[in-house]
Coordinates of C-alpha atoms and ligand atoms in Angstrom, one line a residue:
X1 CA -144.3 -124.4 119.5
X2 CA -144.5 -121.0 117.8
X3 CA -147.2 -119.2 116.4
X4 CA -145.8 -116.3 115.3
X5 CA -141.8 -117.1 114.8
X6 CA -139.7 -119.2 113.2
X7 CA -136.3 -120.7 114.6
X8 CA -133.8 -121.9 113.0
X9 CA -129.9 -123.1 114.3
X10 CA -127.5 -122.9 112.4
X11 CA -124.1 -124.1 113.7
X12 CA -123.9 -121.6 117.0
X13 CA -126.0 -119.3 115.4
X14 CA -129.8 -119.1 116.6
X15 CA -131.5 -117.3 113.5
X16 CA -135.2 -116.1 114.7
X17 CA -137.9 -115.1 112.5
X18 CA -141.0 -113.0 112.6
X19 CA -143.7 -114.7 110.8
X20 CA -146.6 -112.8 110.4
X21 CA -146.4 -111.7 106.9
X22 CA -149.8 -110.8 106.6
X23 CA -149.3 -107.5 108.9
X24 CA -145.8 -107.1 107.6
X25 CA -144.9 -108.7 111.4
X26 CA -146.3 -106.4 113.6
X27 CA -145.7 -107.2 117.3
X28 CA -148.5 -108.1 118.8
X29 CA -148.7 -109.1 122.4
X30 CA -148.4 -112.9 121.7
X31 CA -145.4 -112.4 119.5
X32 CA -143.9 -110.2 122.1
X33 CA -143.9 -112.7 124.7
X34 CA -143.2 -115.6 122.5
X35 CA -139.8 -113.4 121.5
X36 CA -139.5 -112.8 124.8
X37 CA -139.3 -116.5 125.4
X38 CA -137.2 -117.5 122.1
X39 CA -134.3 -115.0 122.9
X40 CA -134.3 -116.4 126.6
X41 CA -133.8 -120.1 125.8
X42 CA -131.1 -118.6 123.1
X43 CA -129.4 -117.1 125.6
X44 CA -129.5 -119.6 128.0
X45 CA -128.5 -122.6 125.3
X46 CA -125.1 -123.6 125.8
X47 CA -124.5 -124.7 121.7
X48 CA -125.6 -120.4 120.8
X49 CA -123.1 -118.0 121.0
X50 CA -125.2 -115.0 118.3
X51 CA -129.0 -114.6 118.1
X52 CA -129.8 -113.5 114.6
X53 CA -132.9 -111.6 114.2
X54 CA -135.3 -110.5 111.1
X55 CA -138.8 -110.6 109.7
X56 CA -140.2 -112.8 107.2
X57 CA -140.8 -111.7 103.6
X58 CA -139.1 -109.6 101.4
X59 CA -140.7 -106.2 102.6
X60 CA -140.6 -105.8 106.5
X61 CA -138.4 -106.3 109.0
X62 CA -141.2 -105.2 111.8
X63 CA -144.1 -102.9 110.6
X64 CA -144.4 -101.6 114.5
X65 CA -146.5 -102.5 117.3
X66 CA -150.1 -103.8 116.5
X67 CA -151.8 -100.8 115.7
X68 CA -154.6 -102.5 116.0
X69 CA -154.5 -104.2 119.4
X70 CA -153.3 -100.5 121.2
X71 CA -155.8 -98.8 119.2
X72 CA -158.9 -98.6 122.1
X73 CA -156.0 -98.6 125.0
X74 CA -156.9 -96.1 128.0
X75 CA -153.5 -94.4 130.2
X76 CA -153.0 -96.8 131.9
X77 CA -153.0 -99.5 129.8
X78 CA -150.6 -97.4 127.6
X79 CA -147.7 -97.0 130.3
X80 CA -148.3 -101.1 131.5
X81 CA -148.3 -102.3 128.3
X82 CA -144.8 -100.0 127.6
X83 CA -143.3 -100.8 131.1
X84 CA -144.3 -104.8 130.6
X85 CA -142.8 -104.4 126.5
X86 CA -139.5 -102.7 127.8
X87 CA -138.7 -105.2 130.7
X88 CA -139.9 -108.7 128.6
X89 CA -138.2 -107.4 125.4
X90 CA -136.1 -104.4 124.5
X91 CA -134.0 -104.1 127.5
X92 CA -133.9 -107.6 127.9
X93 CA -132.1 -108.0 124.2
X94 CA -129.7 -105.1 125.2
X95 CA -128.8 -106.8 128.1
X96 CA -129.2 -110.4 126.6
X97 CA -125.3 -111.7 127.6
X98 CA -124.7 -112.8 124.2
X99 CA -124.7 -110.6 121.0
X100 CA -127.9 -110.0 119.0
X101 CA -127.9 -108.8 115.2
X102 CA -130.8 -107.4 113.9
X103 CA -130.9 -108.3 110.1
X104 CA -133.2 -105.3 109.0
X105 CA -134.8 -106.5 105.5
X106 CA -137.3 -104.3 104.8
X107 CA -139.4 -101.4 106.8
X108 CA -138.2 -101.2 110.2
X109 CA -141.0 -98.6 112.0
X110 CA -142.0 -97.7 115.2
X111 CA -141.3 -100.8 117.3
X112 CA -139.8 -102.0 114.6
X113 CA -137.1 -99.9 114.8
X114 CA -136.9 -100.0 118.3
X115 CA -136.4 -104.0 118.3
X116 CA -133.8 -103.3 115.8
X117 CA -132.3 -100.5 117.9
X118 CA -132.1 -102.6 121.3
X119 CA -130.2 -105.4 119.1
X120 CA -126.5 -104.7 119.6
X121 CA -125.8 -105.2 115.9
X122 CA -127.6 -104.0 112.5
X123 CA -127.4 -104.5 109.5
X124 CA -129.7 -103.5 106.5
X125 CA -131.2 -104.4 103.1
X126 CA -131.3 -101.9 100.8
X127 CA -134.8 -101.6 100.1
X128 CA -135.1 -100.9 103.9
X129 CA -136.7 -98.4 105.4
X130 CA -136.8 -96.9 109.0
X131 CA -138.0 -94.2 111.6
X132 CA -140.4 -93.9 114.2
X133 CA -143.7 -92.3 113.0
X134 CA -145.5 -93.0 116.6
X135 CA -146.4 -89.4 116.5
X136 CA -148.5 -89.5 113.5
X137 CA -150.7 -92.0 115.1
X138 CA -150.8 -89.5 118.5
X139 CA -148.9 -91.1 120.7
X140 CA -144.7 -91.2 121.0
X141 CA -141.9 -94.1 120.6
X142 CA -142.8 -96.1 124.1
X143 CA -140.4 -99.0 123.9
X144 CA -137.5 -97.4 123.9
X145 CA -137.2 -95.1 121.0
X146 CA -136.6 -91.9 122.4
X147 CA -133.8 -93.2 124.5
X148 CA -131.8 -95.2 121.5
X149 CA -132.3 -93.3 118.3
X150 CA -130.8 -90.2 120.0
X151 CA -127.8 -92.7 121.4
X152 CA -126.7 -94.0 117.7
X153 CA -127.8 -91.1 115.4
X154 CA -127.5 -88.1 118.0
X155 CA -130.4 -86.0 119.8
X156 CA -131.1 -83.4 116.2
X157 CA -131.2 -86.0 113.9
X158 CA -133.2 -88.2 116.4
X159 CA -135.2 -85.0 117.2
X160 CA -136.1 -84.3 113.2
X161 CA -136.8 -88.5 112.5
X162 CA -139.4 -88.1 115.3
X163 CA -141.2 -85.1 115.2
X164 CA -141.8 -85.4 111.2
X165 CA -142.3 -88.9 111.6
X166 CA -139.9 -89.7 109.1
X167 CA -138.7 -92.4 107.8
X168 CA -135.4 -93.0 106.0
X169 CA -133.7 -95.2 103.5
X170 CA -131.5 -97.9 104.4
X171 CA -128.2 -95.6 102.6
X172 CA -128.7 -92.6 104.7
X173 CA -129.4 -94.8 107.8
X174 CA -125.7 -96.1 106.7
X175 CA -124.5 -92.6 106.6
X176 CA -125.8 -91.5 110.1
X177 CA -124.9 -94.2 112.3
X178 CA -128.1 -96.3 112.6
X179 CA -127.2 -99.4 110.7
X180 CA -123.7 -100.7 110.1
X181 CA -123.9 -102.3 106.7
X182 CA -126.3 -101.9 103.9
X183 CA -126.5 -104.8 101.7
X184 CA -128.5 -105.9 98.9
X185 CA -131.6 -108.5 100.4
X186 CA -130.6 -111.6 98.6
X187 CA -127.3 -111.1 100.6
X188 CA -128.3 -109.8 103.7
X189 CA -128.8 -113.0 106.0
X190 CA -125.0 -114.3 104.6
X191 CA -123.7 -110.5 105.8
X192 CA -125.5 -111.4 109.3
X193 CA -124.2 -114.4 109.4
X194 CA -120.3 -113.6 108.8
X195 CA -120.7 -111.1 111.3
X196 CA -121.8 -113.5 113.5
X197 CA -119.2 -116.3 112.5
X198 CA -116.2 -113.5 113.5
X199 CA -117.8 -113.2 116.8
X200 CA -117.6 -117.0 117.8
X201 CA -114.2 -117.3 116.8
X202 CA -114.3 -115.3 120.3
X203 CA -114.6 -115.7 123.9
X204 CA -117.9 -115.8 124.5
X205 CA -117.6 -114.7 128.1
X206 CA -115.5 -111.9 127.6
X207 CA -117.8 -110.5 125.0
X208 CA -120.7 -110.9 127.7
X209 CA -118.5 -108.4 129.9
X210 CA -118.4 -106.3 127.1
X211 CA -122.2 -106.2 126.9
X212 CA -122.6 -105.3 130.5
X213 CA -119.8 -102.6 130.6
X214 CA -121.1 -100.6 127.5
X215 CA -124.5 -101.1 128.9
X216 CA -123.6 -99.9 132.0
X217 CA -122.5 -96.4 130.4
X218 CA -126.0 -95.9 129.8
X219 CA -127.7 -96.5 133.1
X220 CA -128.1 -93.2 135.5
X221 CA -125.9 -93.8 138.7
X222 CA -123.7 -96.6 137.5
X223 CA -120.4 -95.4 136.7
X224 CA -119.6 -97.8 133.7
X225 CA -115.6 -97.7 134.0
X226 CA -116.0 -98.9 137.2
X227 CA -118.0 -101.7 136.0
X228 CA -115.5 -102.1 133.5
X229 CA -112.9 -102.6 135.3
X230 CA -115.3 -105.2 137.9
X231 CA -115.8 -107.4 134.6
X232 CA -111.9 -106.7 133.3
X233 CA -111.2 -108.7 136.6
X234 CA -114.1 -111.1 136.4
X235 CA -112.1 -112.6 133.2
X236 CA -109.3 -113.8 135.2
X237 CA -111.2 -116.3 136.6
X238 CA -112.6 -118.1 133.3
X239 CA -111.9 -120.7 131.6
X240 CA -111.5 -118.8 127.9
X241 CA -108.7 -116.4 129.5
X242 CA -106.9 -119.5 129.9
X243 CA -107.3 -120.8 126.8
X244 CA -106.8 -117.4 125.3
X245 CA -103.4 -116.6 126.7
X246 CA -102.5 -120.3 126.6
X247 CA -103.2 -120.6 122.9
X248 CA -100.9 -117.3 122.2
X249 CA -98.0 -118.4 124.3
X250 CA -98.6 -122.1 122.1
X251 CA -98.5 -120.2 118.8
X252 CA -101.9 -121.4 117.9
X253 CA -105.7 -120.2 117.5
X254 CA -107.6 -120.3 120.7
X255 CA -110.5 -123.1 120.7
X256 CA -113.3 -121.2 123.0
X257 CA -115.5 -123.9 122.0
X258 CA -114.6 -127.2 123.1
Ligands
LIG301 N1 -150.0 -102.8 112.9 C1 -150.9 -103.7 112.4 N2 -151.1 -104.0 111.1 C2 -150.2 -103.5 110.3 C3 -149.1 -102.6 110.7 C4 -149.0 -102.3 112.1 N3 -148.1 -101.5 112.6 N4 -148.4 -102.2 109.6 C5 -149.0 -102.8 108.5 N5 -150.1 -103.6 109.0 C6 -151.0 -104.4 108.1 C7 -151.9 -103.5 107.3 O1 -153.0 -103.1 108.1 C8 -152.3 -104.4 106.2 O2 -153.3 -105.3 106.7 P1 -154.6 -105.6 105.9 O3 -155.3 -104.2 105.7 O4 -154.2 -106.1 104.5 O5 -155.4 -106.5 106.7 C9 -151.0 -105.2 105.9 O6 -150.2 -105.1 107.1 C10 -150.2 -104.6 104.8 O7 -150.0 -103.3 105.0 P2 -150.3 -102.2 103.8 O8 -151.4 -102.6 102.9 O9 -150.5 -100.9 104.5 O10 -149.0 -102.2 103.0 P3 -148.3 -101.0 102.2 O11 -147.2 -101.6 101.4 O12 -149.3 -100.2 101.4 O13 -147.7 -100.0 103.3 C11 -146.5 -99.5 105.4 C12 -146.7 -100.5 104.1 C13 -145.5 -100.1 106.3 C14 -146.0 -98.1 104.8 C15 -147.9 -99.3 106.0 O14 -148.4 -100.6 106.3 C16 -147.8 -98.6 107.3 O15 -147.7 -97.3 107.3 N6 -147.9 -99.3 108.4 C17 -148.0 -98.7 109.7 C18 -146.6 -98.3 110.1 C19 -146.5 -97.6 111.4 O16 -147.1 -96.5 111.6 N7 -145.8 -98.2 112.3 C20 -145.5 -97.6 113.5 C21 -146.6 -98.1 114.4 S1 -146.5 -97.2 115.9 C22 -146.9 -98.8 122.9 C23 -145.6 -99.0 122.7 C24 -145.0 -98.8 121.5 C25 -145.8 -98.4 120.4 C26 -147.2 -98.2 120.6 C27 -147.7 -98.4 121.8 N8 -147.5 -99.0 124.1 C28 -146.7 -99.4 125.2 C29 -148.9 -98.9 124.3 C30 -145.2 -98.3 119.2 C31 -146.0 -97.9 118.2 C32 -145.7 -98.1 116.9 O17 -144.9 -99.0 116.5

């Protein structure tokens, strides 16, 4: 069904793989859309509560975009191809309404990092390695980069990463803020995965409000308190605050999954 991913479910948990070894998984535009599409039947699956995503092989997460598709690209196939990238992919994980965990085991460059970034969760191998060289190769971080490195690891750090196109070790991506566990390879998927596992023992549609109200802290004109307190009343009308409160009052763990 897919030619350049591999899906797996485990349980709740919707594990997706990019498989194109070969070019240590660089995103072309096929594997853009078929992510695109992958993450949207996730997210609309009732059985999924976390996406899990990471590359195939033991040395890249996501090498960056194609260099070779982009390399003969004129202006304005540039800014489409960034515009189309943003709306079918990054932004639609970072406002996918249930969490996504990037499982970073190996480089994680250019758009690589970026897919990583837009994720709302990362962890790391340690032979990882990440940054956002787009400027060696002429042309800047266009899906995304510039906005979310300077969010998680601040605008000087994001400001040095970029203009020396440097790229970093999994430990000091620990230390300033861009991944929040470092783990050795063979265990990084089970790391993932017990991340994910504490989520679901959640209400899935009170973490979706939380999605949209720290989102909404980032968009220009939106006041996100206000938006918090919007989906803070939303959650009085579902069916898990029910069950939440009802389970507490019973003395027993709530069930969100029935
Ligand atoms: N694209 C295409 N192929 C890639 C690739 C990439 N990003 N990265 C690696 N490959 C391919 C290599 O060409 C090689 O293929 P063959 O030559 O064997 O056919 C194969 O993967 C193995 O790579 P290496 O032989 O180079 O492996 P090494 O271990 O020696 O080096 C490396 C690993 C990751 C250090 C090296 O491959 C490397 O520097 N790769 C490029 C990393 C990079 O600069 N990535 C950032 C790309 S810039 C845009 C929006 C966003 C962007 C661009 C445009 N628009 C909206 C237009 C974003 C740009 C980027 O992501």
């Amino acid at each position: 069904m897919y030619n350049n991913l591999l899906l797996e479910q485990k349980g709740h948990i919707n594990v997706i793989t990019i498989n194109r070894p070969k070019q240590l998984n660089a995103l072309n535009k096929e594997t853009i859309e078929e992510l695109h599409k992958a993450i949207k039947s996730a997210d609309e699956d009732l059985n999924t509560g976390v996406i899990i995503l990471t590359g195939s092989g033991e040395k890249s997460f996501v090498a960056g975009a194609d260099i070779k598709e982009f390399a003969d690209f004129t202006i304005a196939q540039g800014g489409e191809l960034a515009q189309k990238g943003q709306e079918l992919l990054f932004t639609f994980i970072e406002n996918c309404s249930k969490p996504v965990i990037a499982a970073v085991n190996g480089f994680a460059l250019g758009g690589g990092l970026e897919l990583a970034m837009c994720s709302h969760i990362r962890v790391a191998s340690s032979n990882a390695r990440m940054g956002l060289p787009e400027v060696s190769l002429g042309v800047i971080p266009g899906y995304g980069g510039t906005q979310r490195l300077a969010q998680l690891v601040g605008r000087g750090k994001a400001n040095e990463m970029v203009f020396t196109a440097g790229i970093i070790k999994a430990d000091e991506a620990l230390k300033c803020g861009l991944v929040n566990y470092v783990v050795e390879l063979d265990e990084l998927m089970a790391k993932a995965e017990d991340i994910a596992e504490r989520i679901l023992n959640n209400s899935g549609t009170a973490i979706t409000s939380v999605i949209r109200s720290v989102n909404a802290s980032y968009i220009d004109g939106i006041n996100g308190y206000d938006v918090e307190i919007e989906e803070f009343g939303k959650c009085f009308g579902t069916v898990d605050f029910k069950e939440g409160t009802i389970a507490f009052l019973e003395k027993r763990k709530p069930n969100f999954r029935k």
